[in-house]
Tab-separated table of N, CA and C in Angstrom:
chain	number	residue	atom	x	y	z
G	1	MET	N	-33.717	13.499	-14.115
G	1	MET	CA	-32.437	13.045	-13.588
G	1	MET	C	-32.450	13.179	-12.067
G	2	THR	N	-31.938	12.151	-11.409
G	2	THR	CA	-31.883	12.151	-9.958
G	2	THR	C	-30.838	13.152	-9.471
G	3	LYS	N	-31.194	13.857	-8.409
G	3	LYS	CA	-30.225	14.775	-7.818
G	3	LYS	C	-29.291	13.978	-6.913
G	4	TYR	N	-28.059	14.326	-6.960
G	4	TYR	CA	-27.095	13.685	-6.086
G	4	TYR	C	-26.125	14.733	-5.575
G	5	VAL	N	-25.395	14.361	-4.562
G	5	VAL	CA	-24.425	15.272	-3.964
G	5	VAL	C	-23.109	14.525	-3.756
G	6	ILE	N	-22.022	15.213	-3.955
G	6	ILE	CA	-20.690	14.666	-3.714
G	6	ILE	C	-20.189	15.282	-2.416
G	7	LYS	N	-19.688	14.443	-1.508
G	7	LYS	CA	-19.183	14.970	-0.249
G	7	LYS	C	-17.997	14.148	0.228
G	8	LYS	N	-17.147	14.783	0.981
G	8	LYS	CA	-16.009	14.089	1.580
G	8	LYS	C	-16.487	13.399	2.856
G	9	VAL	N	-16.116	12.129	3.004
G	9	VAL	CA	-16.470	11.359	4.187
G	9	VAL	C	-15.209	11.240	5.031
G	10	GLU	N	-15.298	11.634	6.265
G	10	GLU	CA	-14.117	11.651	7.131
G	10	GLU	C	-13.633	10.254	7.510
G	11	GLU	N	-14.550	9.314	7.603
G	11	GLU	CA	-14.161	7.974	8.015
G	11	GLU	C	-14.943	6.954	7.197
G	12	GLU	N	-14.196	6.062	6.523
G	12	GLU	CA	-14.858	5.031	5.736
G	12	GLU	C	-15.592	4.085	6.686
G	13	ASN	N	-16.809	3.706	6.305
G	13	ASN	CA	-17.578	2.793	7.152
G	13	ASN	C	-17.807	1.479	6.415
G	14	LYS	N	-18.444	0.552	7.088
G	14	LYS	CA	-18.653	-0.788	6.524
G	14	LYS	C	-19.477	-0.725	5.236
G	15	GLU	N	-20.494	0.123	5.206
G	15	GLU	CA	-21.340	0.246	4.019
G	15	GLU	C	-20.519	0.682	2.803
G	16	ILE	N	-19.631	1.654	2.995
G	16	ILE	CA	-18.788	2.123	1.889
G	16	ILE	C	-17.830	1.017	1.461
G	17	GLY	N	-17.213	0.359	2.439
G	17	GLY	CA	-16.292	-0.737	2.127
G	17	GLY	C	-16.973	-1.851	1.349
G	18	THR	N	-18.168	-2.222	1.760
G	18	THR	CA	-18.929	-3.263	1.061
G	18	THR	C	-19.284	-2.815	-0.349
G	19	PHE	N	-19.731	-1.562	-0.507
G	19	PHE	CA	-20.078	-1.013	-1.819
G	19	PHE	C	-18.879	-1.086	-2.766
G	20	ILE	N	-17.715	-0.671	-2.288
G	20	ILE	CA	-16.507	-0.682	-3.116
G	20	ILE	C	-16.103	-2.108	-3.455
G	21	ASN	N	-16.051	-2.975	-2.453
G	21	ASN	CA	-15.622	-4.356	-2.664
G	21	ASN	C	-16.552	-5.085	-3.634
G	22	GLU	N	-17.860	-4.949	-3.420
G	22	GLU	CA	-18.821	-5.616	-4.309
G	22	GLU	C	-18.756	-5.044	-5.723
G	23	GLY	N	-18.592	-3.729	-5.839
G	23	GLY	CA	-18.506	-3.102	-7.160
G	23	GLY	C	-17.291	-3.562	-7.935
G	24	PHE	N	-16.126	-3.569	-7.282
G	24	PHE	CA	-14.910	-4.021	-7.958
G	24	PHE	C	-14.975	-5.517	-8.271
G	25	SER	N	-15.538	-6.298	-7.360
G	25	SER	CA	-15.672	-7.735	-7.596
G	25	SER	C	-16.540	-7.999	-8.820
G	26	LYS	N	-17.694	-7.349	-8.866
G	26	LYS	CA	-18.619	-7.549	-9.986
G	26	LYS	C	-17.983	-7.111	-11.301
G	27	TYR	N	-17.332	-5.965	-11.308
G	27	TYR	CA	-16.705	-5.462	-12.536
G	27	TYR	C	-15.581	-6.401	-12.984
G	28	GLY	N	-14.805	-6.899	-12.015
G	28	GLY	CA	-13.751	-7.853	-12.340
G	28	GLY	C	-14.309	-9.130	-12.937
G	29	GLU	N	-15.365	-9.658	-12.314
G	29	GLU	CA	-15.998	-10.884	-12.814
G	29	GLU	C	-16.522	-10.689	-14.235
G	30	GLN	N	-17.095	-9.515	-14.527
G	30	GLN	CA	-17.575	-9.226	-15.878
G	30	GLN	C	-16.429	-9.272	-16.890
G	31	ASN	N	-15.215	-9.025	-16.416
G	31	ASN	CA	-14.033	-9.045	-17.274
G	31	ASN	C	-13.175	-10.286	-17.044
G	32	LYS	N	-13.772	-11.273	-16.363
G	32	LYS	CA	-13.119	-12.548	-16.074
G	32	LYS	C	-11.825	-12.379	-15.279
G	33	ILE	N	-11.866	-11.453	-14.304
G	33	ILE	CA	-10.743	-11.192	-13.401
G	33	ILE	C	-11.249	-11.361	-11.968
G	34	ILE	N	-10.484	-12.068	-11.156
G	34	ILE	CA	-10.855	-12.261	-9.757
G	34	ILE	C	-10.260	-11.114	-8.938
G	35	LEU	N	-11.071	-10.484	-8.113
G	35	LEU	CA	-10.633	-9.339	-7.319
G	35	LEU	C	-9.538	-9.728	-6.325
G	36	ASN	N	-9.726	-10.801	-5.578
G	36	ASN	CA	-8.709	-11.273	-4.635
G	36	ASN	C	-8.318	-10.167	-3.640
G	37	TYR	N	-9.295	-9.461	-3.093
G	37	TYR	CA	-9.065	-8.265	-2.282
G	37	TYR	C	-8.795	-8.579	-0.812
G	38	ASP	N	-7.809	-7.878	-0.274
G	38	ASP	CA	-7.504	-8.024	1.144
G	38	ASP	C	-6.759	-6.774	1.617
G	39	GLU	N	-7.214	-6.176	2.707
G	39	GLU	CA	-6.485	-5.065	3.327
G	39	GLU	C	-5.592	-5.637	4.409
G	40	PHE	N	-4.442	-4.991	4.629
G	40	PHE	CA	-3.554	-5.491	5.669
G	40	PHE	C	-2.964	-4.363	6.502
G	41	CYS	N	-2.591	-4.753	7.710
G	41	CYS	CA	-1.868	-3.871	8.626
G	41	CYS	C	-1.032	-4.770	9.532
G	42	PHE	N	0.272	-4.625	9.451
G	42	PHE	CA	1.184	-5.328	10.344
G	42	PHE	C	1.822	-4.279	11.245
G	43	VAL	N	2.033	-4.613	12.498
G	43	VAL	CA	2.631	-3.658	13.424
G	43	VAL	C	3.827	-4.288	14.126
G	44	ALA	N	4.717	-3.422	14.591
G	44	ALA	CA	5.828	-3.823	15.456
G	44	ALA	C	5.570	-3.178	16.810
G	45	GLU	N	5.744	-3.949	17.850
G	45	GLU	CA	5.535	-3.443	19.202
G	45	GLU	C	6.753	-3.754	20.059
G	46	ASN	N	7.009	-2.917	21.010
G	46	ASN	CA	8.050	-3.141	22.007
G	46	ASN	C	7.416	-2.965	23.376
G	47	GLU	N	7.272	-4.083	24.083
G	47	GLU	CA	6.634	-4.076	25.400
G	47	GLU	C	5.269	-3.398	25.363
G	48	GLY	N	4.483	-3.722	24.336
G	48	GLY	CA	3.138	-3.203	24.202
G	48	GLY	C	3.041	-1.836	23.556
G	49	LYS	N	4.170	-1.192	23.293
G	49	LYS	CA	4.176	0.138	22.659
G	49	LYS	C	4.317	-0.029	21.149
G	50	LEU	N	3.449	0.637	20.407
G	50	LEU	CA	3.506	0.605	18.951
G	50	LEU	C	4.745	1.359	18.488
G	51	ILE	N	5.618	0.677	17.729
G	51	ILE	CA	6.849	1.323	17.266
G	51	ILE	C	6.993	1.297	15.754
G	52	GLY	N	6.080	0.623	15.050
G	52	GLY	CA	6.125	0.590	13.594
G	52	GLY	C	4.854	0.003	13.030
G	53	ALA	N	4.555	0.402	11.791
G	53	ALA	CA	3.354	-0.137	11.135
G	53	ALA	C	3.519	-0.078	9.627
G	54	ILE	N	2.909	-1.052	8.970
G	54	ILE	CA	2.854	-1.076	7.512
G	54	ILE	C	1.427	-1.438	7.117
G	55	THR	N	0.869	-0.691	6.170
G	55	THR	CA	-0.503	-0.928	5.736
G	55	THR	C	-0.558	-0.993	4.213
G	56	GLY	N	-1.658	-1.514	3.734
G	56	GLY	CA	-1.870	-1.555	2.293
G	56	GLY	C	-3.024	-2.457	1.955
G	57	ARG	N	-3.067	-2.826	0.694
G	57	ARG	CA	-4.124	-3.719	0.251
G	57	ARG	C	-3.632	-4.562	-0.915
G	58	ALA	N	-4.232	-5.718	-1.017
G	58	ALA	CA	-3.946	-6.636	-2.105
G	58	ALA	C	-5.196	-6.721	-2.969
G	59	TYR	N	-5.015	-6.720	-4.271
G	59	TYR	CA	-6.145	-6.839	-5.178
G	59	TYR	C	-5.654	-7.291	-6.546
G	60	TYR	N	-6.571	-7.981	-7.250
G	60	TYR	CA	-6.248	-8.582	-8.539
G	60	TYR	C	-4.977	-9.407	-8.395
G	61	ASN	N	-3.893	-9.015	-9.063
G	61	ASN	CA	-2.671	-9.812	-9.011
G	61	ASN	C	-1.542	-9.110	-8.262
G	62	GLU	N	-1.839	-8.014	-7.553
G	62	GLU	CA	-0.759	-7.301	-6.887
G	62	GLU	C	-1.087	-6.932	-5.450
G	63	VAL	N	-0.025	-6.733	-4.703
G	63	VAL	CA	-0.101	-6.257	-3.334
G	63	VAL	C	0.486	-4.847	-3.356
G	64	HIS	N	-0.206	-3.900	-2.751
G	64	HIS	CA	0.294	-2.527	-2.745
G	64	HIS	C	0.534	-2.062	-1.313
G	65	ILE	N	1.776	-1.679	-1.032
G	65	ILE	CA	2.115	-1.105	0.262
G	65	ILE	C	1.738	0.368	0.211
G	66	GLY	N	0.889	0.786	1.139
G	66	GLY	CA	0.451	2.166	1.175
G	66	GLY	C	1.296	3.016	2.102
G	67	ASP	N	1.501	2.545	3.317
G	67	ASP	CA	2.246	3.313	4.312
G	67	ASP	C	3.162	2.407	5.115
G	68	LEU	N	4.353	2.909	5.402
G	68	LEU	CA	5.297	2.252	6.298
G	68	LEU	C	5.923	3.343	7.158
G	69	ILE	N	5.849	3.168	8.454
G	69	ILE	CA	6.462	4.139	9.362
G	69	ILE	C	7.011	3.391	10.572
G	70	VAL	N	8.199	3.823	10.995
G	70	VAL	CA	8.825	3.290	12.204
G	70	VAL	C	9.124	4.479	13.104
G	71	ASP	N	8.805	4.345	14.381
G	71	ASP	CA	9.081	5.394	15.350
G	71	ASP	C	10.549	5.813	15.236
G	72	GLU	N	10.766	7.108	15.284
G	72	GLU	CA	12.101	7.671	15.059
G	72	GLU	C	13.179	7.020	15.933
G	73	GLN	N	12.873	6.742	17.159
G	73	GLN	CA	13.882	6.186	18.068
G	73	GLN	C	14.233	4.726	17.732
G	74	TYR	N	13.413	4.069	16.883
G	74	TYR	CA	13.661	2.671	16.531
G	74	TYR	C	14.120	2.495	15.080
G	75	ARG	N	14.363	3.596	14.371
G	75	ARG	CA	14.806	3.493	12.980
G	75	ARG	C	16.236	2.958	12.925
G	76	MET	N	16.574	2.348	11.814
G	76	MET	CA	17.896	1.769	11.568
G	76	MET	C	18.166	0.540	12.445
G	77	CYS	N	17.100	-0.098	12.916
G	77	CYS	CA	17.218	-1.306	13.735
G	77	CYS	C	16.681	-2.542	13.015
G	78	GLY	N	16.284	-2.390	11.753
G	78	GLY	CA	15.772	-3.525	10.988
G	78	GLY	C	14.271	-3.726	11.083
G	79	ILE	N	13.577	-2.875	11.802
G	79	ILE	CA	12.133	-3.046	11.981
G	79	ILE	C	11.390	-2.836	10.666
G	80	GLY	N	11.737	-1.790	9.927
G	80	GLY	CA	11.090	-1.534	8.635
G	80	GLY	C	11.262	-2.711	7.687
G	81	SER	N	12.480	-3.247	7.627
G	81	SER	CA	12.747	-4.415	6.766
G	81	SER	C	11.896	-5.610	7.179
G	82	LYS	N	11.761	-5.810	8.484
G	82	LYS	CA	10.956	-6.941	8.974
G	82	LYS	C	9.475	-6.744	8.677
G	83	LEU	N	9.004	-5.511	8.741
G	83	LEU	CA	7.601	-5.250	8.405
G	83	LEU	C	7.349	-5.517	6.923
G	84	VAL	N	8.255	-5.076	6.056
G	84	VAL	CA	8.110	-5.335	4.619
G	84	VAL	C	8.152	-6.838	4.364
G	85	LYS	N	9.066	-7.530	5.017
G	85	LYS	CA	9.178	-8.987	4.849
G	85	LYS	C	7.905	-9.689	5.314
G	86	ALA	N	7.281	-9.182	6.357
G	86	ALA	CA	6.028	-9.779	6.832
G	86	ALA	C	4.959	-9.715	5.745
G	87	VAL	N	4.900	-8.592	5.032
G	87	VAL	CA	3.935	-8.463	3.926
G	87	VAL	C	4.301	-9.436	2.811
G	88	GLU	N	5.566	-9.463	2.431
G	88	GLU	CA	5.997	-10.370	1.363
G	88	GLU	C	5.657	-11.817	1.701
G	89	ASP	N	5.967	-12.227	2.919
G	89	ASP	CA	5.706	-13.605	3.346
G	89	ASP	C	4.208	-13.914	3.392
G	90	ALA	N	3.413	-12.952	3.825
G	90	ALA	CA	1.976	-13.170	3.955
G	90	ALA	C	1.293	-13.389	2.611
G	91	TYR	N	1.823	-12.803	1.548
G	91	TYR	CA	1.138	-12.855	0.261
G	91	TYR	C	1.827	-13.716	-0.790
G	92	LYS	N	3.002	-14.222	-0.485
G	92	LYS	CA	3.708	-15.110	-1.412
G	92	LYS	C	2.919	-16.402	-1.588
G	93	GLY	N	2.754	-16.831	-2.830
G	93	GLY	CA	2.065	-18.086	-3.107
G	93	GLY	C	0.561	-18.037	-2.970
G	94	LYS	N	-0.017	-16.833	-2.945
G	94	LYS	CA	-1.468	-16.708	-2.772
G	94	LYS	C	-2.146	-16.062	-3.971
G	95	GLY	N	-1.523	-16.175	-5.141
G	95	GLY	CA	-2.149	-15.665	-6.357
G	95	GLY	C	-1.757	-14.249	-6.726
G	96	TYR	N	-0.808	-13.681	-6.005
G	96	TYR	CA	-0.334	-12.330	-6.314
G	96	TYR	C	1.028	-12.435	-6.983
G	97	ASP	N	1.267	-11.595	-7.990
G	97	ASP	CA	2.508	-11.649	-8.759
G	97	ASP	C	3.560	-10.648	-8.307
G	98	VAL	N	3.112	-9.520	-7.747
G	98	VAL	CA	4.035	-8.414	-7.523
G	98	VAL	C	3.593	-7.575	-6.324
G	99	ILE	N	4.576	-6.960	-5.668
G	99	ILE	CA	4.295	-5.964	-4.635
G	99	ILE	C	4.692	-4.618	-5.211
G	100	THR	N	3.829	-3.625	-5.082
G	100	THR	CA	4.111	-2.291	-5.590
G	100	THR	C	4.054	-1.282	-4.443
G	101	LEU	N	4.683	-0.129	-4.662
G	101	LEU	CA	4.639	0.949	-3.678
G	101	LEU	C	5.138	2.224	-4.321
G	102	THR	N	4.860	3.327	-3.658
G	102	THR	CA	5.429	4.611	-4.057
G	102	THR	C	6.084	5.237	-2.836
G	103	THR	N	7.104	6.036	-3.106
G	103	THR	CA	7.792	6.757	-2.042
G	103	THR	C	8.409	8.010	-2.639
G	104	PHE	N	8.591	9.017	-1.838
G	104	PHE	CA	9.203	10.260	-2.311
G	104	PHE	C	10.710	10.215	-2.091
G	105	GLY	N	11.418	11.078	-2.813
G	105	GLY	CA	12.870	11.126	-2.730
G	105	GLY	C	13.400	11.335	-1.324
G	106	PHE	N	12.702	12.109	-0.498
G	106	PHE	CA	13.163	12.364	0.866
G	106	PHE	C	12.813	11.225	1.813
G	107	GLN	N	12.027	10.270	1.336
G	107	GLN	CA	11.594	9.184	2.208
G	107	GLN	C	12.529	7.985	2.087
G	108	ALA	N	12.193	7.009	1.241
G	108	ALA	CA	12.918	5.744	1.358
G	108	ALA	C	13.211	5.005	0.048
G	109	PRO	N	13.493	5.680	-1.071
G	109	PRO	CA	13.769	4.884	-2.275
G	109	PRO	C	14.964	3.948	-2.114
G	110	ASP	N	16.024	4.394	-1.458
G	110	ASP	CA	17.201	3.539	-1.291
G	110	ASP	C	16.924	2.365	-0.356
G	111	PHE	N	16.114	2.590	0.656
G	111	PHE	CA	15.718	1.516	1.571
G	111	PHE	C	15.047	0.388	0.785
G	112	TYR	N	14.081	0.730	-0.059
G	112	TYR	CA	13.362	-0.298	-0.816
G	112	TYR	C	14.266	-0.967	-1.855
G	113	LYS	N	15.166	-0.213	-2.459
G	113	LYS	CA	16.116	-0.815	-3.411
G	113	LYS	C	16.963	-1.876	-2.712
G	114	LYS	N	17.398	-1.608	-1.479
G	114	LYS	CA	18.194	-2.579	-0.716
G	114	LYS	C	17.405	-3.854	-0.447
G	115	LEU	N	16.083	-3.729	-0.410
G	115	LEU	CA	15.225	-4.897	-0.167
G	115	LEU	C	14.862	-5.623	-1.468
G	116	GLY	N	15.436	-5.178	-2.586
G	116	GLY	CA	15.208	-5.859	-3.863
G	116	GLY	C	14.119	-5.265	-4.730
G	117	TYR	N	13.599	-4.125	-4.355
G	117	TYR	CA	12.572	-3.472	-5.162
G	117	TYR	C	13.236	-2.728	-6.318
G	118	ILE	N	12.574	-2.749	-7.460
G	118	ILE	CA	13.082	-2.130	-8.677
G	118	ILE	C	12.308	-0.851	-8.949
G	119	VAL	N	13.018	0.195	-9.334
G	119	VAL	CA	12.361	1.458	-9.685
G	119	VAL	C	11.761	1.295	-11.080
G	120	ASP	N	10.437	1.359	-11.154
G	120	ASP	CA	9.740	1.256	-12.434
G	120	ASP	C	9.646	2.614	-13.123
G	121	PHE	N	9.546	3.666	-12.299
G	121	PHE	CA	9.335	5.002	-12.863
G	121	PHE	C	9.621	6.034	-11.782
G	122	VAL	N	10.136	7.176	-12.197
G	122	VAL	CA	10.303	8.307	-11.281
G	122	VAL	C	9.614	9.506	-11.906
G	123	ARG	N	8.669	10.079	-11.166
G	123	ARG	CA	8.054	11.334	-11.603
G	123	ARG	C	8.861	12.449	-10.956
G	124	SER	N	9.746	13.045	-11.752
G	124	SER	CA	10.689	14.039	-11.249
G	124	SER	C	9.997	15.334	-10.852
G	125	ASN	N	10.624	15.997	-9.888
G	125	ASN	CA	10.161	17.288	-9.420
G	125	ASN	C	11.378	18.204	-9.350
G	126	ASN	N	11.178	19.503	-9.495
G	126	ASN	CA	12.284	20.446	-9.374
G	126	ASN	C	13.004	20.294	-8.043
G	127	ASP	N	12.262	19.963	-7.011
G	127	ASP	CA	12.836	19.655	-5.706
G	127	ASP	C	12.943	18.128	-5.641
G	128	SER	N	14.156	17.595	-5.776
G	128	SER	CA	14.335	16.138	-5.854
G	128	SER	C	13.761	15.406	-4.645
G	129	ARG	N	13.632	16.104	-3.529
G	129	ARG	CA	13.027	15.461	-2.350
G	129	ARG	C	11.574	15.107	-2.608
G	130	LEU	N	10.939	15.802	-3.558
G	130	LEU	CA	9.535	15.556	-3.880
G	130	LEU	C	9.351	14.764	-5.170
G	131	SER	N	10.451	14.247	-5.723
G	131	SER	CA	10.325	13.318	-6.845
G	131	SER	C	9.686	12.044	-6.316
G	132	LYS	N	8.730	11.510	-7.065
G	132	LYS	CA	7.981	10.336	-6.600
G	132	LYS	C	8.488	9.095	-7.322
G	133	TYR	N	8.839	8.085	-6.530
G	133	TYR	CA	9.370	6.825	-7.041
G	133	TYR	C	8.287	5.756	-6.996
G	134	PHE	N	8.143	5.040	-8.106
G	134	PHE	CA	7.211	3.927	-8.234
G	134	PHE	C	8.064	2.664	-8.301
G	135	LEU	N	7.916	1.793	-7.321
G	135	LEU	CA	8.765	0.612	-7.233
G	135	LEU	C	7.934	-0.669	-7.197
G	136	SER	N	8.587	-1.778	-7.562
G	136	SER	CA	7.910	-3.063	-7.511
G	136	SER	C	8.915	-4.185	-7.254
G	137	LYS	N	8.364	-5.313	-6.829
G	137	LYS	CA	9.170	-6.512	-6.593
G	137	LYS	C	8.302	-7.727	-6.866
G	138	ALA	N	8.835	-8.630	-7.672
G	138	ALA	CA	8.086	-9.857	-7.976
G	138	ALA	C	7.983	-10.711	-6.724
G	139	LEU	N	6.826	-11.332	-6.559
G	139	LEU	CA	6.640	-12.259	-5.425
G	139	LEU	C	7.048	-13.660	-5.815
């Protein structure tokens, strides 16, 4: 048996990205599923200063929002909503059925509900601020 080692990599590189993408693509094709993979990052800037960002990835039939953050001084100005809308607009009509995301109770479940996202599941915690919300919205 070949010896191998498991280690944490601090920064994903092109070789790792290619390995993952090719592996998922091949496995999907074996199951007659198209990977349809794409990573995204949209940003909001004010006079060249980064004031908000949303990241995630699209794969198979869904788009998943991983992170959304708006600089504290620019919150409640509609920037977060515009960043989410940018993702929705970018992937609508491109073979994806749904946008998914998770958020904690202290973060933004009500924000996403206002944008039309539906709570699919809540993993409750004794501290409701740490209850995890799983939300989705049809594209």
